[in-house]
mmCIF file of C-alpha atoms and ligand atoms in Angstrom:
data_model
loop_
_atom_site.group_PDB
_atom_site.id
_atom_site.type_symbol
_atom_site.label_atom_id
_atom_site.label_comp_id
_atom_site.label_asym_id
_atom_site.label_seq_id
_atom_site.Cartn_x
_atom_site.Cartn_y
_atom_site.Cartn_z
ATOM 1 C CA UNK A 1 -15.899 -2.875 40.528
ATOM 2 C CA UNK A 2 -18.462 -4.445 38.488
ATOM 3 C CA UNK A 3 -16.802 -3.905 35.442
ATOM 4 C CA UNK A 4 -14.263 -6.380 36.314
ATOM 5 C CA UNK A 5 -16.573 -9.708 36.579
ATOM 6 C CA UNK A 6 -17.411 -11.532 32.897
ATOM 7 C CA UNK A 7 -21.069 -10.352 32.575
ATOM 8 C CA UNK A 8 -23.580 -11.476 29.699
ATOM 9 C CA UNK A 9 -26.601 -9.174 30.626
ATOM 10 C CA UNK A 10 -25.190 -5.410 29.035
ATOM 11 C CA UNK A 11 -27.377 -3.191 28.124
ATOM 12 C CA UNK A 12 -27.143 -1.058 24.632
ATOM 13 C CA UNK A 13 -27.778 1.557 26.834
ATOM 14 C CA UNK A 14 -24.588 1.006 28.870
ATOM 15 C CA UNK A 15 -22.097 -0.038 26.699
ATOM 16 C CA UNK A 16 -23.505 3.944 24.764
ATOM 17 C CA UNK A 17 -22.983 5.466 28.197
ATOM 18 C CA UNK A 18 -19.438 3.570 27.925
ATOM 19 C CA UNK A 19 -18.991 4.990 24.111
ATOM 20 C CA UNK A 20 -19.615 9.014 25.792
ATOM 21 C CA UNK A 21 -17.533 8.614 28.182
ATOM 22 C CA UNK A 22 -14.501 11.109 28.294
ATOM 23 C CA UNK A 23 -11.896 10.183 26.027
ATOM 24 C CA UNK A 24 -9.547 9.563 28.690
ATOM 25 C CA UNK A 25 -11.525 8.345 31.027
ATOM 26 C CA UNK A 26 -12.460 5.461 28.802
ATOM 27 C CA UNK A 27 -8.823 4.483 28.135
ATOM 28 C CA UNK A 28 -8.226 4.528 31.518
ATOM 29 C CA UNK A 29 -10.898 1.768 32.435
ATOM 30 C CA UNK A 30 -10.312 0.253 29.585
ATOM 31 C CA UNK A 31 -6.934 -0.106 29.998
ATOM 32 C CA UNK A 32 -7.285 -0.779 34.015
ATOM 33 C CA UNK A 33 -9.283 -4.048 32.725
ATOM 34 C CA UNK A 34 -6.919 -4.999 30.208
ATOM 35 C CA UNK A 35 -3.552 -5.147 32.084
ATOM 36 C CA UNK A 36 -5.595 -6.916 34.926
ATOM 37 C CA UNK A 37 -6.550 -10.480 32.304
ATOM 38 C CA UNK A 38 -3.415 -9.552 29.722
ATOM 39 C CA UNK A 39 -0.071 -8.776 29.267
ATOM 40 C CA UNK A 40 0.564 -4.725 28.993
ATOM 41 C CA UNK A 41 2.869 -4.548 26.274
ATOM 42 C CA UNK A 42 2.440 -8.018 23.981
ATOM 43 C CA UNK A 43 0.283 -8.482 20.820
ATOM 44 C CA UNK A 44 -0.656 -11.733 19.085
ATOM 45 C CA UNK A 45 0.329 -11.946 15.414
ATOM 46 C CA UNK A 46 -2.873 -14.055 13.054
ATOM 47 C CA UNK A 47 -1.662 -14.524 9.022
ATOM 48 C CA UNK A 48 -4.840 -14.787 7.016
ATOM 49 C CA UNK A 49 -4.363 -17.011 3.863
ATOM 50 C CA UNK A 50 -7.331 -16.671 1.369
ATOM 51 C CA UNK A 51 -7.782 -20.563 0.399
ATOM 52 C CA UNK A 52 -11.033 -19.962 -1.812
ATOM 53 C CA UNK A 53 -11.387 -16.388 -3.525
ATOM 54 C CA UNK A 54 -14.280 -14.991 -4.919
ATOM 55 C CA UNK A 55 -17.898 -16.151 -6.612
ATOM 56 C CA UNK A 56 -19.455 -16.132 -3.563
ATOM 57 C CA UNK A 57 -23.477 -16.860 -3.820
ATOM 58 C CA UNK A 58 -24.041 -14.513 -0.103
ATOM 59 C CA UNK A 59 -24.689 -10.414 -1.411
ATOM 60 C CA UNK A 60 -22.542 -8.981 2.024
ATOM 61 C CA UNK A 61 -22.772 -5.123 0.526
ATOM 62 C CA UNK A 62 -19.362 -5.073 2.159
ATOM 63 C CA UNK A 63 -17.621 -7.692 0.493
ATOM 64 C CA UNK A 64 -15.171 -7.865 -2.565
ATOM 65 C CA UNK A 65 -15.912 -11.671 -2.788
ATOM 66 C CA UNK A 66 -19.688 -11.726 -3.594
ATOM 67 C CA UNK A 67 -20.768 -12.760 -6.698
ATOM 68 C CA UNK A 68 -23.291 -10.377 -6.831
ATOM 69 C CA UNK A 69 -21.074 -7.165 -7.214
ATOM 70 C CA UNK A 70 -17.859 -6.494 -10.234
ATOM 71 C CA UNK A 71 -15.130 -6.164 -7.861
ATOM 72 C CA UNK A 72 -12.735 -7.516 -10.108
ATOM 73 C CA UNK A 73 -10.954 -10.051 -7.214
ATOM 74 C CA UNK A 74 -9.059 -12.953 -8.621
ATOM 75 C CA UNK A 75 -10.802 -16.051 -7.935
ATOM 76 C CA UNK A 76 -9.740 -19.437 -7.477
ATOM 77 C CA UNK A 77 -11.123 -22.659 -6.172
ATOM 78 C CA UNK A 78 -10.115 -24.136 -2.742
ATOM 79 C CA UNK A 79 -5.866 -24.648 -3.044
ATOM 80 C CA UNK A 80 -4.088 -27.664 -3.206
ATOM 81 C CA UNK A 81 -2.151 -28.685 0.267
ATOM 82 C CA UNK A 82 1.665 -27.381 -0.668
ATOM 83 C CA UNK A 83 0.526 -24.050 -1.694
ATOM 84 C CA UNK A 84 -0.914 -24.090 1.777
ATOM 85 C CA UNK A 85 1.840 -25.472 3.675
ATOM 86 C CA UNK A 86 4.447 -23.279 2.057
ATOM 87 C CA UNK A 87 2.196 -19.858 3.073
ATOM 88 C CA UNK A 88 2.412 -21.120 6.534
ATOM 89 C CA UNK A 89 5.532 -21.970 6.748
ATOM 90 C CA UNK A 90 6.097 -18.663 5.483
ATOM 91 C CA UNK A 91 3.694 -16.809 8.191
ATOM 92 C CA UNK A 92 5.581 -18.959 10.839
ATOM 93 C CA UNK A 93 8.962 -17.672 9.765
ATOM 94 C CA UNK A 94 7.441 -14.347 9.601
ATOM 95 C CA UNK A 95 6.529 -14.735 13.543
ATOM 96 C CA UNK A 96 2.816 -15.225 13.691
ATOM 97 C CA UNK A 97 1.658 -17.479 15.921
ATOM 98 C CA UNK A 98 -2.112 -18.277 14.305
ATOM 99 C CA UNK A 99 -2.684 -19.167 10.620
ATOM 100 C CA UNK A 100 -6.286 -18.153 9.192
ATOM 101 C CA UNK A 101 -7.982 -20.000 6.487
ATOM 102 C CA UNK A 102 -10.440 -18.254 4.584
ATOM 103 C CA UNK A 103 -13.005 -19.151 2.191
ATOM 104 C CA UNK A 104 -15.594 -17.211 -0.250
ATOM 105 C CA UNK A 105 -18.233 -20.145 0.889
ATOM 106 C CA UNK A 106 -21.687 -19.837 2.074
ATOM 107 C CA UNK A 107 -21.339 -23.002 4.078
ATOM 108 C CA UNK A 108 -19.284 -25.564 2.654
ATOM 109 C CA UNK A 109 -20.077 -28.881 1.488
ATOM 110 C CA UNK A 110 -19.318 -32.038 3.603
ATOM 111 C CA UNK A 111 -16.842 -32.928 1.107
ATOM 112 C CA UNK A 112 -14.986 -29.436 1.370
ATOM 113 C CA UNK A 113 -15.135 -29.585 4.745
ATOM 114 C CA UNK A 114 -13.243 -33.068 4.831
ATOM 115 C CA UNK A 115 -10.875 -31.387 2.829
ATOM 116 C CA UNK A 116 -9.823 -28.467 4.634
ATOM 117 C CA UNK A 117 -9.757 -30.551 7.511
ATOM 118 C CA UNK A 118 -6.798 -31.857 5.600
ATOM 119 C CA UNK A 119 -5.618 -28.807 5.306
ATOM 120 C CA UNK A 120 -6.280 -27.899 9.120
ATOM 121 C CA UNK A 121 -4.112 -31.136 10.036
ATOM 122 C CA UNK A 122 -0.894 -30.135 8.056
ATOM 123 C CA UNK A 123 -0.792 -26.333 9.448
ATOM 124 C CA UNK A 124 -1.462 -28.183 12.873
ATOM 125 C CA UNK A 125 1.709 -30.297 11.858
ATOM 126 C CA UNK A 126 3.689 -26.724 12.006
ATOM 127 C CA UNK A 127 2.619 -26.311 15.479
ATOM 128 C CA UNK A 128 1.040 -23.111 14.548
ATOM 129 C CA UNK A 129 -2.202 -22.566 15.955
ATOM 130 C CA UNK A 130 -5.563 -23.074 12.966
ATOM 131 C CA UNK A 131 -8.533 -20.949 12.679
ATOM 132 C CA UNK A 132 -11.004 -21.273 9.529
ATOM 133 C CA UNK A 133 -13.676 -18.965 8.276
ATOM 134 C CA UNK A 134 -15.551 -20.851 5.738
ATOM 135 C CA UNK A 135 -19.550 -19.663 5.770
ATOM 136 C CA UNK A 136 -21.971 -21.547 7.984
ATOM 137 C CA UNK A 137 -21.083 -25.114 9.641
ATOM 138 C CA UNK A 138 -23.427 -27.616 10.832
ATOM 139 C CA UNK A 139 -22.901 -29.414 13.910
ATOM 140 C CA UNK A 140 -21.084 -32.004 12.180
ATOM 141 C CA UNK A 141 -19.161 -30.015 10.193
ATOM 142 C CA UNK A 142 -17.851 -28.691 13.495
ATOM 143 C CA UNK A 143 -17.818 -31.761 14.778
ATOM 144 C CA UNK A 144 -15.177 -32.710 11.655
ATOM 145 C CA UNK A 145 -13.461 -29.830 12.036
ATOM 146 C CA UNK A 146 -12.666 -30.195 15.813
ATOM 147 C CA UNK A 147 -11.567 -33.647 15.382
ATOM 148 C CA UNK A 148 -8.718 -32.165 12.513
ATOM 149 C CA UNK A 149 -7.194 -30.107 15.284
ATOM 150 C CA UNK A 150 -8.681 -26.326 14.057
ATOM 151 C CA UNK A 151 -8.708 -24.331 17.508
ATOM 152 C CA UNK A 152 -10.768 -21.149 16.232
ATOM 153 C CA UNK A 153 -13.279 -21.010 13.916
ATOM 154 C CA UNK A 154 -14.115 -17.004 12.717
ATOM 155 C CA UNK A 155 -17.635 -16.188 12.335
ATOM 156 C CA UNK A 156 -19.124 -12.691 12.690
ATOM 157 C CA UNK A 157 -21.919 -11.364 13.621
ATOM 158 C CA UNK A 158 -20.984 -8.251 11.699
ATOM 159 C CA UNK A 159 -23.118 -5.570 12.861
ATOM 160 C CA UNK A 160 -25.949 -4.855 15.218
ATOM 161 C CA UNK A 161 -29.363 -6.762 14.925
ATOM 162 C CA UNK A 162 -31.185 -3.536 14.068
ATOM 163 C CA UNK A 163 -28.926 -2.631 10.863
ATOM 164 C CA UNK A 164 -27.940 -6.296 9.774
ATOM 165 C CA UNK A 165 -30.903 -5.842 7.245
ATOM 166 C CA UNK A 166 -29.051 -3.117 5.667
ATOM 167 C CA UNK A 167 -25.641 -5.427 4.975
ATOM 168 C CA UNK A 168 -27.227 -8.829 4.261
ATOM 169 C CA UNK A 169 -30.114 -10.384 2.807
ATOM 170 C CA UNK A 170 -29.127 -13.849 1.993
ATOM 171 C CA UNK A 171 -28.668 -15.633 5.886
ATOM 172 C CA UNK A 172 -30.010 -14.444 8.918
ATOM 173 C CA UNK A 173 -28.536 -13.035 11.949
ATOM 174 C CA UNK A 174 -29.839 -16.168 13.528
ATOM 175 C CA UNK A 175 -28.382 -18.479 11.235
ATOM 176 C CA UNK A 176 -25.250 -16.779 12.508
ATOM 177 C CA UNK A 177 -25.839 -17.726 16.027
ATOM 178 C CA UNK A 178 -27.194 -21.034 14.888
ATOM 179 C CA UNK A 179 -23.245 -21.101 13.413
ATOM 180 C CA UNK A 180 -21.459 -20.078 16.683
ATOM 181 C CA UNK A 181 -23.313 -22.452 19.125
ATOM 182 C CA UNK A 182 -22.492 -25.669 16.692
ATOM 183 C CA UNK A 183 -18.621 -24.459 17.069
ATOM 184 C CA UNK A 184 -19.310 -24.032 20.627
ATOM 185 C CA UNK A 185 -20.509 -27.253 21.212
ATOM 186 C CA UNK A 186 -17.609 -28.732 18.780
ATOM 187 C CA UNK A 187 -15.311 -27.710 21.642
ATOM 188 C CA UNK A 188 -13.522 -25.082 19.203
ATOM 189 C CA UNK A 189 -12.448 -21.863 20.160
ATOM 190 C CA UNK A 190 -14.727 -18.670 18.601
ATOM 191 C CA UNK A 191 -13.626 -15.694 16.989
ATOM 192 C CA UNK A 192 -16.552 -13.552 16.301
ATOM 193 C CA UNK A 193 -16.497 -9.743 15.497
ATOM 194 C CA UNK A 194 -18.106 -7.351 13.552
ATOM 195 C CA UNK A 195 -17.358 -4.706 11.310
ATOM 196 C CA UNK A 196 -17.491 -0.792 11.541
ATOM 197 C CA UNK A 197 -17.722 2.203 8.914
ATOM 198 C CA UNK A 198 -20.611 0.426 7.306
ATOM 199 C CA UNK A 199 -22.877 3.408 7.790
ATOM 200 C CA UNK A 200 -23.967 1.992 10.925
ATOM 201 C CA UNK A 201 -24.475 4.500 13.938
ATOM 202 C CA UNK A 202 -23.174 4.592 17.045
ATOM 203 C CA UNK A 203 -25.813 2.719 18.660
ATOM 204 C CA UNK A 204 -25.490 0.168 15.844
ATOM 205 C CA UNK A 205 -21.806 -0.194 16.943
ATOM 206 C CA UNK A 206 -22.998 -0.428 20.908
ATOM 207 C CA UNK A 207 -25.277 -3.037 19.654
ATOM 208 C CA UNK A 208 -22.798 -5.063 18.258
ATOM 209 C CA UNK A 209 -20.712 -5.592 20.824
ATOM 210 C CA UNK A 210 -23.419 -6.123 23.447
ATOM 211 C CA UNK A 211 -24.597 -9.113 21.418
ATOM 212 C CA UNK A 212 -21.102 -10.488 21.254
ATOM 213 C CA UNK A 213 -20.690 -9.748 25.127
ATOM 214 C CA UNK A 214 -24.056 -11.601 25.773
ATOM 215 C CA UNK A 215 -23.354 -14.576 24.006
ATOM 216 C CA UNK A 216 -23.451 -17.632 26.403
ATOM 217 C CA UNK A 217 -19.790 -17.557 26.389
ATOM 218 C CA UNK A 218 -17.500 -14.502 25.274
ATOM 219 C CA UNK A 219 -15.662 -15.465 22.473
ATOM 220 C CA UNK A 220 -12.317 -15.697 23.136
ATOM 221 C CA UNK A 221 -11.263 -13.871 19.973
ATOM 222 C CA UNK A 222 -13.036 -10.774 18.771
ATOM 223 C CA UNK A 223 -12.163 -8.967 15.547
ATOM 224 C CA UNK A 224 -12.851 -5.657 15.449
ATOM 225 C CA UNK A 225 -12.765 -5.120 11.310
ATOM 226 C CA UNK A 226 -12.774 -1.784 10.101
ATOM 227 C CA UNK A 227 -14.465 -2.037 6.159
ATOM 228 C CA UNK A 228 -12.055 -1.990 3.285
ATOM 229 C CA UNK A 229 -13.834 -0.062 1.170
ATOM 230 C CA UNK A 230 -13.708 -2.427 -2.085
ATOM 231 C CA UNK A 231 -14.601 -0.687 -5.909
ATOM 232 C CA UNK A 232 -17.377 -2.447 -6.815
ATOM 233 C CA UNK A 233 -19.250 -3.366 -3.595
ATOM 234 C CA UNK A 234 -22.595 -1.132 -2.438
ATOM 235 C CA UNK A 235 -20.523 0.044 0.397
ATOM 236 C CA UNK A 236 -17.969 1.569 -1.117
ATOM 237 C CA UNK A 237 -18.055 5.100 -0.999
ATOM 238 C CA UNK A 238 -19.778 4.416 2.726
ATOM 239 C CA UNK A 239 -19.684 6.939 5.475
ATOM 240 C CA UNK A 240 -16.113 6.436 7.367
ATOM 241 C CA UNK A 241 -15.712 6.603 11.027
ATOM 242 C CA UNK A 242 -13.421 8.732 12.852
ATOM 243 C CA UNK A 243 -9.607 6.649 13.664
ATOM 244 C CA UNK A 244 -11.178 7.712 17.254
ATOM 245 C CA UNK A 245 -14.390 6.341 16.677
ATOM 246 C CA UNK A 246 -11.943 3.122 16.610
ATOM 247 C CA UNK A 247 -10.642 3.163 19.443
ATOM 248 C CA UNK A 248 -13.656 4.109 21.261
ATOM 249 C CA UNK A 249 -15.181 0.285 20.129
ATOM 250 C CA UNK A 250 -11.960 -1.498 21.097
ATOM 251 C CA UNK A 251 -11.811 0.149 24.508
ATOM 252 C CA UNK A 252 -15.907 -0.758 24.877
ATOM 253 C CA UNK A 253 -15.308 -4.581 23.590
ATOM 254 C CA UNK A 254 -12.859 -4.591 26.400
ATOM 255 C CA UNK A 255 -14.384 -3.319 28.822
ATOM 256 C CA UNK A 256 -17.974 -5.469 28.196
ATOM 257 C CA UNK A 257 -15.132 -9.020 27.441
ATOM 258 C CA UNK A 258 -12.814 -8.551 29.842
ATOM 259 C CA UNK A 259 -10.882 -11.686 29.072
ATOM 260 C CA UNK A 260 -11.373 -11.905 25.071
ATOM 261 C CA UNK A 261 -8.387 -11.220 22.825
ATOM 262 C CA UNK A 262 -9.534 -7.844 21.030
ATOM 263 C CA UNK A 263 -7.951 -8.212 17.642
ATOM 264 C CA UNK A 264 -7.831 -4.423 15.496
ATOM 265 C CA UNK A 265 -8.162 -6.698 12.498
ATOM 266 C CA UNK A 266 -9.409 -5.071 8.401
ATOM 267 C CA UNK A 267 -8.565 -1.730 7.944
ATOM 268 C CA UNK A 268 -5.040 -1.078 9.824
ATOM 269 C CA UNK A 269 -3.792 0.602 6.087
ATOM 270 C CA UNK A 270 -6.362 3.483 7.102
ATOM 271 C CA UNK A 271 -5.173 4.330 10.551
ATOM 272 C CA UNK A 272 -1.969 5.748 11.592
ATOM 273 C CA UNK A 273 0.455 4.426 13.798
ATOM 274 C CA UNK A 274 -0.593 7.087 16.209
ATOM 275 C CA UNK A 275 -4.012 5.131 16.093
ATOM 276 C CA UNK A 276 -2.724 1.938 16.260
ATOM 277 C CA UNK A 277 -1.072 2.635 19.596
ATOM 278 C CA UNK A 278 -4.257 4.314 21.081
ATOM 279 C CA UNK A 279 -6.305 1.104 19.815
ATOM 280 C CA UNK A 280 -3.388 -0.974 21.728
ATOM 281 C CA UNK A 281 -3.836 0.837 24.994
ATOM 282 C CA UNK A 282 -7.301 0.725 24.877
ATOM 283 C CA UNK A 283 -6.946 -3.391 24.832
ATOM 284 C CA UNK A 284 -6.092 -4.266 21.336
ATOM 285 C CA UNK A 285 -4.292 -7.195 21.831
ATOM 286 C CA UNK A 286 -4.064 -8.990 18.493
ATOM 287 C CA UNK A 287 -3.458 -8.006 14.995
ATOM 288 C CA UNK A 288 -3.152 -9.648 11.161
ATOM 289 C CA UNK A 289 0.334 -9.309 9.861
ATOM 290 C CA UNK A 290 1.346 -9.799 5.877
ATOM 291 C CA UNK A 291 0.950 -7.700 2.894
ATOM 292 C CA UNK A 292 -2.503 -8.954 2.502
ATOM 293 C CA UNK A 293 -5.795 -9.761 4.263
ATOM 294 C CA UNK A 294 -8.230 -12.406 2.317
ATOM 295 C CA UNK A 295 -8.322 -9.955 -1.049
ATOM 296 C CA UNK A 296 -7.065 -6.358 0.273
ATOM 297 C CA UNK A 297 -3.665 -4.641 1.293
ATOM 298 C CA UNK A 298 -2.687 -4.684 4.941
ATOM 299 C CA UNK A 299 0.491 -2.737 5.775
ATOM 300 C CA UNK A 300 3.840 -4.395 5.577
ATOM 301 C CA UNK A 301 4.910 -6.943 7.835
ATOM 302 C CA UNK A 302 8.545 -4.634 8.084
ATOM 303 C CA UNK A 303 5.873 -1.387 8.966
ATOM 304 C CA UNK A 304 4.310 -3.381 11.836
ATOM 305 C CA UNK A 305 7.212 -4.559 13.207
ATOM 306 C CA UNK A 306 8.757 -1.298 13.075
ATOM 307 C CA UNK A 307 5.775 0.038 14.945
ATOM 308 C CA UNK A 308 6.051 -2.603 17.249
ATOM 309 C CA UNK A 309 9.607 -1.554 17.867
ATOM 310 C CA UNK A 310 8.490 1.724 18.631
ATOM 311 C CA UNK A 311 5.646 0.797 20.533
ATOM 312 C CA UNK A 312 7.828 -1.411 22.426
ATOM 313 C CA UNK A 313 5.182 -3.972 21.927
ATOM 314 C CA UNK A 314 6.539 -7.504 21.669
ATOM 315 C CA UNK A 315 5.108 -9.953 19.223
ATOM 316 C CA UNK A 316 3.057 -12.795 21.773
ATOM 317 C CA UNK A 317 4.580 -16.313 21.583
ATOM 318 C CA UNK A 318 0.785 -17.453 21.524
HETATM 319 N N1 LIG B 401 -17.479 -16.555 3.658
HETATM 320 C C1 LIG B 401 -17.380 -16.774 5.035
HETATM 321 C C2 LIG B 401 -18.386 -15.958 5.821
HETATM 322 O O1 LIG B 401 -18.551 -14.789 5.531
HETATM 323 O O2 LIG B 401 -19.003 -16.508 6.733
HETATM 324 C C3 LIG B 401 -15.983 -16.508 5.583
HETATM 325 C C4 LIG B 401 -15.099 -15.440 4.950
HETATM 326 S S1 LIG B 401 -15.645 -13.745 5.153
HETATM 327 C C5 LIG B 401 -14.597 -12.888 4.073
HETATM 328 C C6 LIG B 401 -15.091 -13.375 6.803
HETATM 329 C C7 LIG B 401 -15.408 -12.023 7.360
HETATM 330 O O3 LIG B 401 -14.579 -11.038 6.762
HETATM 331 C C8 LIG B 401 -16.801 -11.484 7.165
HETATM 332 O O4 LIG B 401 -17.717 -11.997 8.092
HETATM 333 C C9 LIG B 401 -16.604 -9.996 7.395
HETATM 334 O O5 LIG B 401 -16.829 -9.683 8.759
HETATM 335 C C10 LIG B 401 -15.135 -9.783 7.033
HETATM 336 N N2 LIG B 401 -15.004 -8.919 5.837
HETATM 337 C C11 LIG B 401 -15.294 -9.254 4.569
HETATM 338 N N3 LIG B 401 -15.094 -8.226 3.739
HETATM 339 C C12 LIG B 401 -14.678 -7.195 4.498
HETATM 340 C C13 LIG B 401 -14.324 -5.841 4.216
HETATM 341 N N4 LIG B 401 -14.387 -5.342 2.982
HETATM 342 N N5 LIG B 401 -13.921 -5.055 5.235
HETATM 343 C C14 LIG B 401 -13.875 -5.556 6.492
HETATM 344 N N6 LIG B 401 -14.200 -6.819 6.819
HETATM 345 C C15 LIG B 401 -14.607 -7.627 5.845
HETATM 346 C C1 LIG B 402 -12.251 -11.138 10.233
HETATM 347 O O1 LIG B 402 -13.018 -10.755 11.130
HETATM 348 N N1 LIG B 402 -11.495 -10.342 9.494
HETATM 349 C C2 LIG B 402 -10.718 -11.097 8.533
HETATM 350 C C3 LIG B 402 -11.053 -12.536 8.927
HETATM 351 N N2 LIG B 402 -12.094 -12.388 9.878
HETATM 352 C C4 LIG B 402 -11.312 -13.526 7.920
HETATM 353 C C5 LIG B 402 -11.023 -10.817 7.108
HETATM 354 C C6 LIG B 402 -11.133 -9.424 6.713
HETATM 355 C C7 LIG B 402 -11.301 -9.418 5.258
HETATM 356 C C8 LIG B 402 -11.107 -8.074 4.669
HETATM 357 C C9 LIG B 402 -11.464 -8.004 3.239
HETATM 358 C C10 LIG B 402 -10.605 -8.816 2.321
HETATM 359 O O2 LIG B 402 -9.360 -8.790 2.433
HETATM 360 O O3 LIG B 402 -11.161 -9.453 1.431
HETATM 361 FE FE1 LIG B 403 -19.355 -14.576 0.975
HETATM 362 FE FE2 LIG B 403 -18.205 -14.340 3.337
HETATM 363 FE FE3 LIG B 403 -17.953 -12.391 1.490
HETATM 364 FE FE4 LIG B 403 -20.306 -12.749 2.668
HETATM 365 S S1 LIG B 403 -18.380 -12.151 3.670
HETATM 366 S S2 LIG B 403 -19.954 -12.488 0.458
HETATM 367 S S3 LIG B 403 -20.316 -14.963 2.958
HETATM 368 S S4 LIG B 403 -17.153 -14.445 1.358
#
């Protein structure tokens, strides 16, 4: 059925009809799609490592990091190589498969870049797979990047065109897809989600995904972050969605990217395990483990794998 082939012309008026479907019915073709491009029972395990925290000059409402709201994060400039070495180390011992660099940038210099290529060549040197958020890249800066050995580079398009106004004022949605085609071209993988429970409706949340689903290419990661509401920042305090709301997006950003790795990435302290394993069968197939994201609490490694046990979900060699 047509649902099966990788399309890139979805409709926000299908992927809503998909979002009203029957509860079950959803999980069913959503799950249908997901057993036919992935293995049934496995999930991938990212560790995020924050490498630059905080005084960021971009005003996301939803973000701890910006300079613009008194969140009270700890900040610290870009880390030195063995503080970064010994976290991954530590996330491969732990069993994850992909270490995530993060940094409070709004693009990073050329000189920062040449440095966390650096940094991208020694977690290479692990043979753990690299991804790096760090702000907005120019083609050379991807270009760099590549060349170090980073396979994913993370960079959302957050929400819907029609409510991105509402979340950021300080870079467009196009300098975001400006972003995405210079990793593209780079050769790197893309990892490129959004966020939900930003007040957004649930056409906003249908329109998110279709742009992701009609990029040229799908990304092959997509992170599907629920907000962490963070003291300080304009959304805190923001309507929340329903855990069921949740799943309903996963199983939709399955069903519109077949083949894409559907990570259920922020906001796994607010969901139950009950949840969890509903966002799993409706194509969930990667997760962050360790006790923290970039700046916020993220259940306990021992929790997950517990659930996993439970589950009977295995932990994907890669
Ligand atoms: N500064 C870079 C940028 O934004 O391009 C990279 C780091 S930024 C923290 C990476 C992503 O984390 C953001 O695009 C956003 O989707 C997500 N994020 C940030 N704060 C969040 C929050 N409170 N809840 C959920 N996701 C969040
Ligand atoms: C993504 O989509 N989610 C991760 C990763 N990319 C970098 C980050 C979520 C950050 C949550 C807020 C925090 O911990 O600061
Ligand atoms: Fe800066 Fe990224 Fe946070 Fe936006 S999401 S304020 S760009 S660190």
């Amino acid at each position: 059925m047509s649902e099966q082939r990788t399309r890139h012309d979805w409709t926000v008026d299908e992927a809503m009809a998909l979002f009203a479907r029957p509860l079950n019915d959803l999980l069913f073709a959503a799950q249908s799609i997901h057993r036919a491009h992935h293995a049934p029972n496995a999930v991938q395990i990212s560790t995020l490592l924050s490498i630059k925290t905080g005084g960021c000059p971009e005003d996301c409402k939803y973000c701890p990091q910006s300079v613009h709201y008194d969140t009270g994060v700890d900040m610290h400039n870009l880390l030195p190589l063995e503080d970064v070495v010994t976290a991954a180390e530590r996330a491969r011992a732990a069993g994850a498969t992909r270490f995530c660099m993060g940094a409070a940038w709004r693009s990073p210099t050329n000189s920062q870049t040449r440095k966390v290529c650096e940094l991208v060549r020694a977690v290479k040197d692990l043979e753990l797979e690299t991804c790096a958020t760090l702000g907005m890249l120019t083609e050379e800066q991807a270009r760099a990047l590549a060349e170090a050995g980073l396979d994913y580079y993370n960079h959302n398009l957050d929400t819907s065109p029609e409510h991105y106004g509402e979340v950021i004022t300080t870079r467009t949605y196009q300098d975001r897809l400006d972003t995405l085609a210079h990793v593209r071209d780079a050769g790197m993988k893309v990892c490129c989600g959004g966020i939900v429970g930003m007040g957004e409706s649930r056409k906003d949340r249908a329109g998110l995904l279709v742009q992701l689903a009609n990029l040229p290419e799908h990304p092959e990661s997509v992170p599907i972050n629920n907000l962490v509401q963070a003291q300080g920042t304009p959304m805190y305090g923001a309507e929340t969605i329903s855990p069921l709301e949740t799943v309903r997006c996963i199983a939709v950003a399955r069903i519109l990217m077949p083949r894409s790795v559907i990570r259920l990435s922020a906001g796994r302290t607010d969901l139950s395990e009950e949840a969890q394993a509903l966002c799993f069968l409706a194509g969930a197939g990667s997760i962050f483990c360790g006790d923290r994201l970039l700046t916020t609490p993220n259940p306990s490694f021992d929790s997950d794998m517990a659930m996993f046990d439970e589950l009977g979900i295995a932990p994907q060699a890669s």
